[in-house]
């Protein structure tokens, strides 16, 4: 392959960042439009302009002149002096009127009154907008202008300028969402852009402030003359794949970033699941040298560099000798998706700088070609590969997240990733169900569109690509996969804190157990050990550590008691032959069991407080790359560790109100001391006292509710967990989260 997938994503990111930093418009020539520039124009508000290069303008005008010359010679040219499609057997000399007929019969899409910013007397609250999203329309305007500049369409430069002028003034035509089969191009879709520049009173423009107005009124208000299409120009604008390509660009851009993010999340998942970095060893990919697999393995391994949670361990570790498939085969699973996405990106990059018109004007060779470049099957092919890639990436994240939440597969983490006792807190259980719902929907979406095409238009369009519809569904898949990624990220941040807690506990308890054993059975002090006691103590430490992880589903205090109880029998057998320990009585053992259980309990609670309160603690355990993601979630988005049922917003709010009331009441009592006028005989309150207390409580309650409501408080504990995941989702969709990782990787020279 010419490049790796991650390098391609990085190059697109650099292009996007560079354009945003300079605020320079995108200049189009017909030959060098890049996907990153499409994203900037469509989503970032970057303007575009037509090249003022003489060669660009001359080839456009040369095609117009050549067309006029051929018409003067009496040539029959499809769509210029013939009917359209299956009606191409018709002939006419009314060339301009024919172009109006072209636009008229294509302005047939369904838009709602609410899309046009009107009151709908038949309003149905179930209806979603039937308009194509404005970013897709803006991208389509850019791409169609770029294609027309290639000089194969016979469309005047001034007509192309009219489209670019709308975009320059941030005016976007309202275009129907559905109705294109993308196989004589996106005819109906593009006809609304054509209708906008010809001042159609029933074609609407969305203006910079969000208002919607008829094109005729907008053009008049701006002092712009509506265009009058000459020979072929109506067909030249509408007969192209620009809307399909535009939607594909946006979908592919998001998909590529999600594929990159999936590798970062797999690295973080390896840390959270106590997996081994050996899964991604280069030798494994050398022996099966698929480019995508090799890249995915190298990326994940690099993302894990310097991690304290994931080491290059072999099968001699306790428990499963190797990680489950969701981690161990991640490179083999992700790799083909990267290869498909690379190919899809190349296909769309080619489409961006192609002429997708018919007929084509070949001035250099003195010929007009009647062909089928409008058939957007290449775009459909790219989108179907992208869709399958998204589904497969989602399946991987779903599997990893399921392992994380299930204590039977999470290598010692508590069930549902609860921070408090499992008997009363089911923290991430709902997310586990949500992930299944997301995955089912994503899998449902992941069906090809090309297998469902229908014969259209007098059987003339007997095969058609449905590329625009396919791209729209890929954008829906992007939406669903982004929800899955957001949910998984939230779970990962919770899980790594629990994993650090587990690691700290295992690091701390050996000395605690030794001290307890030596002081109880061998005299005073942790070093006062009778000969022969050390080996049984070390075996007890190993047994307690193992049993501790097995009982992750048990409440903390009970877990401490059960662990010690279950491991003490073997310890007693082992110390029976140790001098000074053979006469230990049952009451003494019970006392020791109680003492050690208490110390484990106290140790666990102390460590919990550390993990909860020390901001940098977990970051020190994570690899630098995954720490970027963790830090942004915890600090950038302000999403804290979920402490369990105590973080349920109504309980948090109740606690805050009670605390505030308690402080107010204490202050009020101090102020009232010595105020005889407010104390009645016998200590009973006067009516004035009751009224004042009532007002204080009422005001306090209102103040507390106001100050602690989610709309006016920075306390993230007042947000339901779904809202926390929503914040991550929006950060993914806004590009901020991936940008943070990209910035770090760029600074570290990942692609140098």
Coordinates of C-alpha atoms in Angstrom, one line a residue, residues 47-49 137-138 141-142 159-173 193 196-197 205-208 218-219 224:
X47 CA -15.2 29.4 2.1
X48 CA -14.2 28.2 -1.3
X49 CA -13.5 30.1 -4.5
X137 CA -25.5 20.3 0.4
X138 CA -22.5 22.7 0.9
X141 CA -22.0 22.6 -4.2
X142 CA -18.2 22.5 -3.8
X159 CA -23.1 29.7 -14.0
X160 CA -20.4 28.0 -11.9
X161 CA -19.8 31.3 -10.2
X162 CA -23.5 31.6 -9.3
X163 CA -23.3 28.4 -7.3
X164 CA -20.1 29.5 -5.7
X165 CA -21.6 32.9 -4.8
X166 CA -24.4 31.3 -2.8
X167 CA -21.8 29.3 -0.9
X168 CA -19.6 32.3 -0.3
X169 CA -22.6 34.1 1.3
X170 CA -23.4 31.0 3.4
X171 CA -26.7 30.4 1.6
X172 CA -27.6 26.8 1.3
X173 CA -30.4 25.4 -0.9
X193 CA -29.3 23.8 -6.5
X196 CA -31.8 28.2 -6.4
X197 CA -29.6 30.1 -8.9
X205 CA -32.4 28.9 0.8
X206 CA -31.2 28.6 4.4
X207 CA -29.5 31.9 5.2
X208 CA -26.6 32.6 7.6
X218 CA -33.1 36.1 -1.8
X219 CA -31.7 36.9 -5.2
X224 CA -28.4 39.2 -8.2

